[in-house]
PDB file of C-alpha atoms in Angstrom:
ATOM      1  CA  UNK A   1       0.000   0.000   0.000  1.00 53.00           C
ATOM      2  CA  UNK A   2       2.896   2.383   0.743  1.00 55.00           C
ATOM      3  CA  UNK A   3       4.185   1.912  -2.804  1.00 59.00           C
ATOM      4  CA  UNK A   4       0.793   2.802  -4.277  1.00 51.00           C
ATOM      5  CA  UNK A   5       0.561   5.898  -2.091  1.00 52.00           C
ATOM      6  CA  UNK A   6       4.071   6.989  -3.093  1.00 53.00           C
ATOM      7  CA  UNK A   7       3.267   6.483  -6.787  1.00 52.00           C
ATOM      8  CA  UNK A   8       0.026   8.384  -6.378  1.00 50.00           C
ATOM      9  CA  UNK A   9       1.876  11.339  -4.853  1.00 54.00           C
ATOM     10  CA  UNK A  10       4.386  11.518  -7.713  1.00 57.00           C
ATOM     11  CA  UNK A  11       2.164  10.979 -10.748  1.00 57.00           C
ATOM     12  CA  UNK A  12       0.231  13.617 -12.618  1.00 71.00           C
ATOM     13  CA  UNK A  13      -1.702  11.250 -14.864  1.00 88.00           C
ATOM     14  CA  UNK A  14      -5.390  11.267 -13.851  1.00 89.00           C
ATOM     15  CA  UNK A  15      -5.870   7.781 -15.316  1.00 90.00           C
ATOM     16  CA  UNK A  16      -2.995   6.373 -13.276  1.00 92.00           C
ATOM     17  CA  UNK A  17      -4.184   8.232 -10.173  1.00 93.00           C
ATOM     18  CA  UNK A  18      -7.658   6.751 -10.631  1.00 93.00           C
ATOM     19  CA  UNK A  19      -6.267   3.223 -11.037  1.00 93.00           C
ATOM     20  CA  UNK A  20      -4.128   3.633  -7.939  1.00 95.00           C
ATOM     21  CA  UNK A  21      -7.099   4.959  -5.952  1.00 95.00           C
ATOM     22  CA  UNK A  22      -9.155   1.940  -6.986  1.00 95.00           C
ATOM     23  CA  UNK A  23      -6.420  -0.435  -5.829  1.00 96.00           C
ATOM     24  CA  UNK A  24      -5.923   1.528  -2.611  1.00 96.00           C
ATOM     25  CA  UNK A  25      -9.670   1.456  -1.913  1.00 97.00           C
ATOM     26  CA  UNK A  26      -9.844  -2.312  -2.398  1.00 96.00           C
ATOM     27  CA  UNK A  27      -6.944  -2.803   0.003  1.00 97.00           C
ATOM     28  CA  UNK A  28      -8.615  -0.607   2.615  1.00 97.00           C
ATOM     29  CA  UNK A  29     -11.863  -2.549   2.207  1.00 97.00           C
ATOM     30  CA  UNK A  30     -10.094  -5.897   2.561  1.00 96.00           C
ATOM     31  CA  UNK A  31      -8.493  -4.617   5.773  1.00 97.00           C
ATOM     32  CA  UNK A  32     -11.876  -3.446   7.127  1.00 97.00           C
ATOM     33  CA  UNK A  33     -10.864   0.205   6.932  1.00 98.00           C
ATOM     34  CA  UNK A  34     -14.243   1.122   5.535  1.00 98.00           C
ATOM     35  CA  UNK A  35     -14.104   4.900   5.973  1.00 97.00           C
ATOM     36  CA  UNK A  36     -10.775   5.041   4.148  1.00 97.00           C
ATOM     37  CA  UNK A  37     -12.100   2.675   1.481  1.00 98.00           C
ATOM     38  CA  UNK A  38     -15.124   4.867   0.832  1.00 97.00           C
ATOM     39  CA  UNK A  39     -12.958   7.975   0.623  1.00 97.00           C
ATOM     40  CA  UNK A  40     -10.643   6.313  -1.893  1.00 97.00           C
ATOM     41  CA  UNK A  41     -13.529   4.866  -3.958  1.00 97.00           C
ATOM     42  CA  UNK A  42     -15.181   8.297  -4.154  1.00 97.00           C
ATOM     43  CA  UNK A  43     -11.893   9.907  -5.205  1.00 95.00           C
ATOM     44  CA  UNK A  44     -11.523   7.207  -7.850  1.00 95.00           C
ATOM     45  CA  UNK A  45     -15.088   7.691  -9.086  1.00 96.00           C
ATOM     46  CA  UNK A  46     -14.541  11.438  -9.389  1.00 95.00           C
ATOM     47  CA  UNK A  47     -11.305  10.984 -11.335  1.00 95.00           C
ATOM     48  CA  UNK A  48     -12.873   8.338 -13.580  1.00 95.00           C
ATOM     49  CA  UNK A  49     -15.851  10.575 -14.323  1.00 95.00           C
ATOM     50  CA  UNK A  50     -13.507  13.507 -15.061  1.00 94.00           C
ATOM     51  CA  UNK A  51     -11.546  11.524 -17.647  1.00 94.00           C
ATOM     52  CA  UNK A  52     -14.677   9.856 -19.045  1.00 95.00           C
ATOM     53  CA  UNK A  53     -13.797   6.310 -18.015  1.00 96.00           C
ATOM     54  CA  UNK A  54     -17.203   4.680 -17.506  1.00 97.00           C
ATOM     55  CA  UNK A  55     -15.654   1.276 -16.755  1.00 97.00           C
ATOM     56  CA  UNK A  56     -13.599   2.809 -13.959  1.00 96.00           C
ATOM     57  CA  UNK A  57     -16.697   4.540 -12.615  1.00 97.00           C
ATOM     58  CA  UNK A  58     -18.576   1.244 -12.572  1.00 98.00           C
ATOM     59  CA  UNK A  59     -15.748  -0.491 -10.725  1.00 98.00           C
ATOM     60  CA  UNK A  60     -15.710   2.307  -8.155  1.00 98.00           C
ATOM     61  CA  UNK A  61     -19.491   2.015  -7.677  1.00 98.00           C
ATOM     62  CA  UNK A  62     -19.161  -1.740  -7.254  1.00 98.00           C
ATOM     63  CA  UNK A  63     -16.444  -1.197  -4.646  1.00 98.00           C
ATOM     64  CA  UNK A  64     -18.610   1.322  -2.816  1.00 98.00           C
ATOM     65  CA  UNK A  65     -21.391  -1.256  -2.860  1.00 98.00           C
ATOM     66  CA  UNK A  66     -19.116  -3.915  -1.391  1.00 98.00           C
ATOM     67  CA  UNK A  67     -18.043  -1.506   1.336  1.00 98.00           C
ATOM     68  CA  UNK A  68     -21.640  -0.529   2.108  1.00 98.00           C
ATOM     69  CA  UNK A  69     -22.533  -4.219   2.389  1.00 97.00           C
ATOM     70  CA  UNK A  70     -19.642  -4.755   4.802  1.00 97.00           C
ATOM     71  CA  UNK A  71     -21.033  -1.859   6.865  1.00 97.00           C
ATOM     72  CA  UNK A  72     -24.493  -3.462   6.896  1.00 97.00           C
ATOM     73  CA  UNK A  73     -25.940  -0.689   4.724  1.00 98.00           C
ATOM     74  CA  UNK A  74     -27.614  -3.133   2.357  1.00 98.00           C
ATOM     75  CA  UNK A  75     -30.044  -0.821   0.562  1.00 98.00           C
ATOM     76  CA  UNK A  76     -27.190   1.529  -0.321  1.00 98.00           C
ATOM     77  CA  UNK A  77     -25.085  -1.445  -1.391  1.00 98.00           C
ATOM     78  CA  UNK A  78     -27.875  -2.612  -3.686  1.00 98.00           C
ATOM     79  CA  UNK A  79     -28.161   0.871  -5.213  1.00 98.00           C
ATOM     80  CA  UNK A  80     -24.421   1.127  -5.943  1.00 98.00           C
ATOM     81  CA  UNK A  81     -24.158  -2.397  -7.344  1.00 98.00           C
ATOM     82  CA  UNK A  82     -27.198  -1.681  -9.527  1.00 98.00           C
ATOM     83  CA  UNK A  83     -25.589   1.514 -10.880  1.00 98.00           C
ATOM     84  CA  UNK A  84     -22.388  -0.410 -11.611  1.00 98.00           C
ATOM     85  CA  UNK A  85     -24.305  -3.203 -13.346  1.00 98.00           C
ATOM     86  CA  UNK A  86     -26.200  -0.720 -15.508  1.00 98.00           C
ATOM     87  CA  UNK A  87     -22.960   0.862 -16.749  1.00 98.00           C
ATOM     88  CA  UNK A  88     -21.274  -2.508 -17.301  1.00 98.00           C
ATOM     89  CA  UNK A  89     -24.243  -3.740 -19.361  1.00 97.00           C
ATOM     90  CA  UNK A  90     -24.001  -0.623 -21.530  1.00 97.00           C
ATOM     91  CA  UNK A  91     -20.269  -1.245 -22.008  1.00 97.00           C
ATOM     92  CA  UNK A  92     -20.741  -4.975 -22.698  1.00 95.00           C
ATOM     93  CA  UNK A  93     -18.217  -5.936 -19.995  1.00 96.00           C
ATOM     94  CA  UNK A  94     -19.234  -9.535 -19.271  1.00 97.00           C
ATOM     95  CA  UNK A  95     -16.547 -10.422 -16.717  1.00 97.00           C
ATOM     96  CA  UNK A  96     -16.934  -7.270 -14.639  1.00 98.00           C
ATOM     97  CA  UNK A  97     -20.721  -7.496 -14.918  1.00 98.00           C
ATOM     98  CA  UNK A  98     -20.691 -11.098 -13.680  1.00 98.00           C
ATOM     99  CA  UNK A  99     -18.640 -10.082 -10.643  1.00 98.00           C
ATOM    100  CA  UNK A 100     -20.892  -7.110  -9.929  1.00 98.00           C
ATOM    101  CA  UNK A 101     -24.017  -9.258 -10.247  1.00 98.00           C
ATOM    102  CA  UNK A 102     -22.511 -11.707  -7.746  1.00 98.00           C
ATOM    103  CA  UNK A 103     -21.960  -8.810  -5.331  1.00 98.00           C
ATOM    104  CA  UNK A 104     -25.488  -7.537  -5.981  1.00 98.00           C
ATOM    105  CA  UNK A 105     -26.862 -11.015  -5.285  1.00 98.00           C
ATOM    106  CA  UNK A 106     -24.960 -11.137  -1.996  1.00 98.00           C
ATOM    107  CA  UNK A 107     -26.459  -7.793  -0.985  1.00 98.00           C
ATOM    108  CA  UNK A 108     -29.965  -9.028  -1.855  1.00 98.00           C
ATOM    109  CA  UNK A 109     -29.347 -12.190   0.166  1.00 97.00           C
ATOM    110  CA  UNK A 110     -28.321 -10.081   3.145  1.00 96.00           C
ATOM    111  CA  UNK A 111     -31.455  -7.993   2.667  1.00 96.00           C
ATOM    112  CA  UNK A 112     -33.646 -11.140   2.711  1.00 97.00           C
ATOM    113  CA  UNK A 113     -34.502 -10.992  -1.001  1.00 97.00           C
ATOM    114  CA  UNK A 114     -33.614 -14.507  -2.186  1.00 96.00           C
ATOM    115  CA  UNK A 115     -35.563 -14.256  -5.450  1.00 97.00           C
ATOM    116  CA  UNK A 116     -33.552 -11.215  -6.567  1.00 97.00           C
ATOM    117  CA  UNK A 117     -30.321 -12.887  -5.458  1.00 97.00           C
ATOM    118  CA  UNK A 118     -31.153 -16.014  -7.474  1.00 97.00           C
ATOM    119  CA  UNK A 119     -31.970 -13.936 -10.574  1.00 97.00           C
ATOM    120  CA  UNK A 120     -28.644 -12.062 -10.440  1.00 98.00           C
ATOM    121  CA  UNK A 121     -26.631 -15.220  -9.778  1.00 98.00           C
ATOM    122  CA  UNK A 122     -28.284 -16.970 -12.704  1.00 97.00           C
ATOM    123  CA  UNK A 123     -27.465 -14.061 -15.003  1.00 97.00           C
ATOM    124  CA  UNK A 124     -23.874 -13.997 -13.742  1.00 98.00           C
ATOM    125  CA  UNK A 125     -23.522 -17.714 -14.457  1.00 97.00           C
ATOM    126  CA  UNK A 126     -24.709 -17.160 -18.021  1.00 97.00           C
ATOM    127  CA  UNK A 127     -22.156 -14.371 -18.475  1.00 97.00           C
ATOM    128  CA  UNK A 128     -19.367 -16.626 -17.221  1.00 97.00           C
ATOM    129  CA  UNK A 129     -19.986 -19.269 -19.913  1.00 93.00           C
ATOM    130  CA  UNK A 130     -17.163 -18.010 -22.136  1.00 87.00           C
ATOM    131  CA  UNK A 131     -14.563 -17.716 -19.384  1.00 95.00           C
ATOM    132  CA  UNK A 132     -12.280 -20.619 -18.474  1.00 94.00           C
ATOM    133  CA  UNK A 133      -9.607 -18.951 -16.334  1.00 96.00           C
ATOM    134  CA  UNK A 134      -9.205 -19.910 -12.642  1.00 97.00           C
ATOM    135  CA  UNK A 135     -10.883 -16.791 -11.179  1.00 96.00           C
ATOM    136  CA  UNK A 136     -13.919 -17.366 -13.414  1.00 96.00           C
ATOM    137  CA  UNK A 137     -14.012 -21.050 -12.470  1.00 96.00           C
ATOM    138  CA  UNK A 138     -13.916 -20.130  -8.774  1.00 97.00           C
ATOM    139  CA  UNK A 139     -16.712 -17.573  -9.177  1.00 97.00           C
ATOM    140  CA  UNK A 140     -18.756 -20.017 -11.263  1.00 97.00           C
ATOM    141  CA  UNK A 141     -18.429 -22.729  -8.618  1.00 96.00           C
ATOM    142  CA  UNK A 142     -19.441 -20.357  -5.823  1.00 96.00           C
ATOM    143  CA  UNK A 143     -22.472 -19.123  -7.769  1.00 97.00           C
ATOM    144  CA  UNK A 144     -23.531 -22.656  -8.697  1.00 96.00           C
ATOM    145  CA  UNK A 145     -23.319 -23.741  -5.052  1.00 95.00           C
ATOM    146  CA  UNK A 146     -25.429 -20.770  -3.983  1.00 94.00           C
ATOM    147  CA  UNK A 147     -28.073 -21.252  -6.672  1.00 92.00           C
ATOM    148  CA  UNK A 148     -28.455 -25.004  -6.293  1.00 89.00           C
ATOM    149  CA  UNK A 149     -27.644 -25.464  -2.612  1.00 68.00           C
TER     150      UNK A 149
END
């Protein structure tokens, strides 16, 4: 994380700054530093919007949604994941959309909405059909277990 912060302080490229903020936010979230994660995701979203990177915006929204879910703010999580999914559909980003739909399904599950969760997991599984890499296989297995188990 220190390396990313140092790079962020020395770079003037908004695209690189946005990418570093996204990575920094994810690290904060993984370490349960939710306030810092939200701050970094919002900074990333702002930079991405400024440079017109809709994919980056969607990834920031998805990260905000994951952080909101970790904070127990499920309705907000659902809203952010939904915004991310809408952008990713428009951009035809199957892999990122599948991941976002899995996160959205988890938020719906936490909010006691199993029918919505099942719908999003089923769509994510369909999107994963063309992917054979290990991360996709892991996500596919998790989604299959949750939809059939």
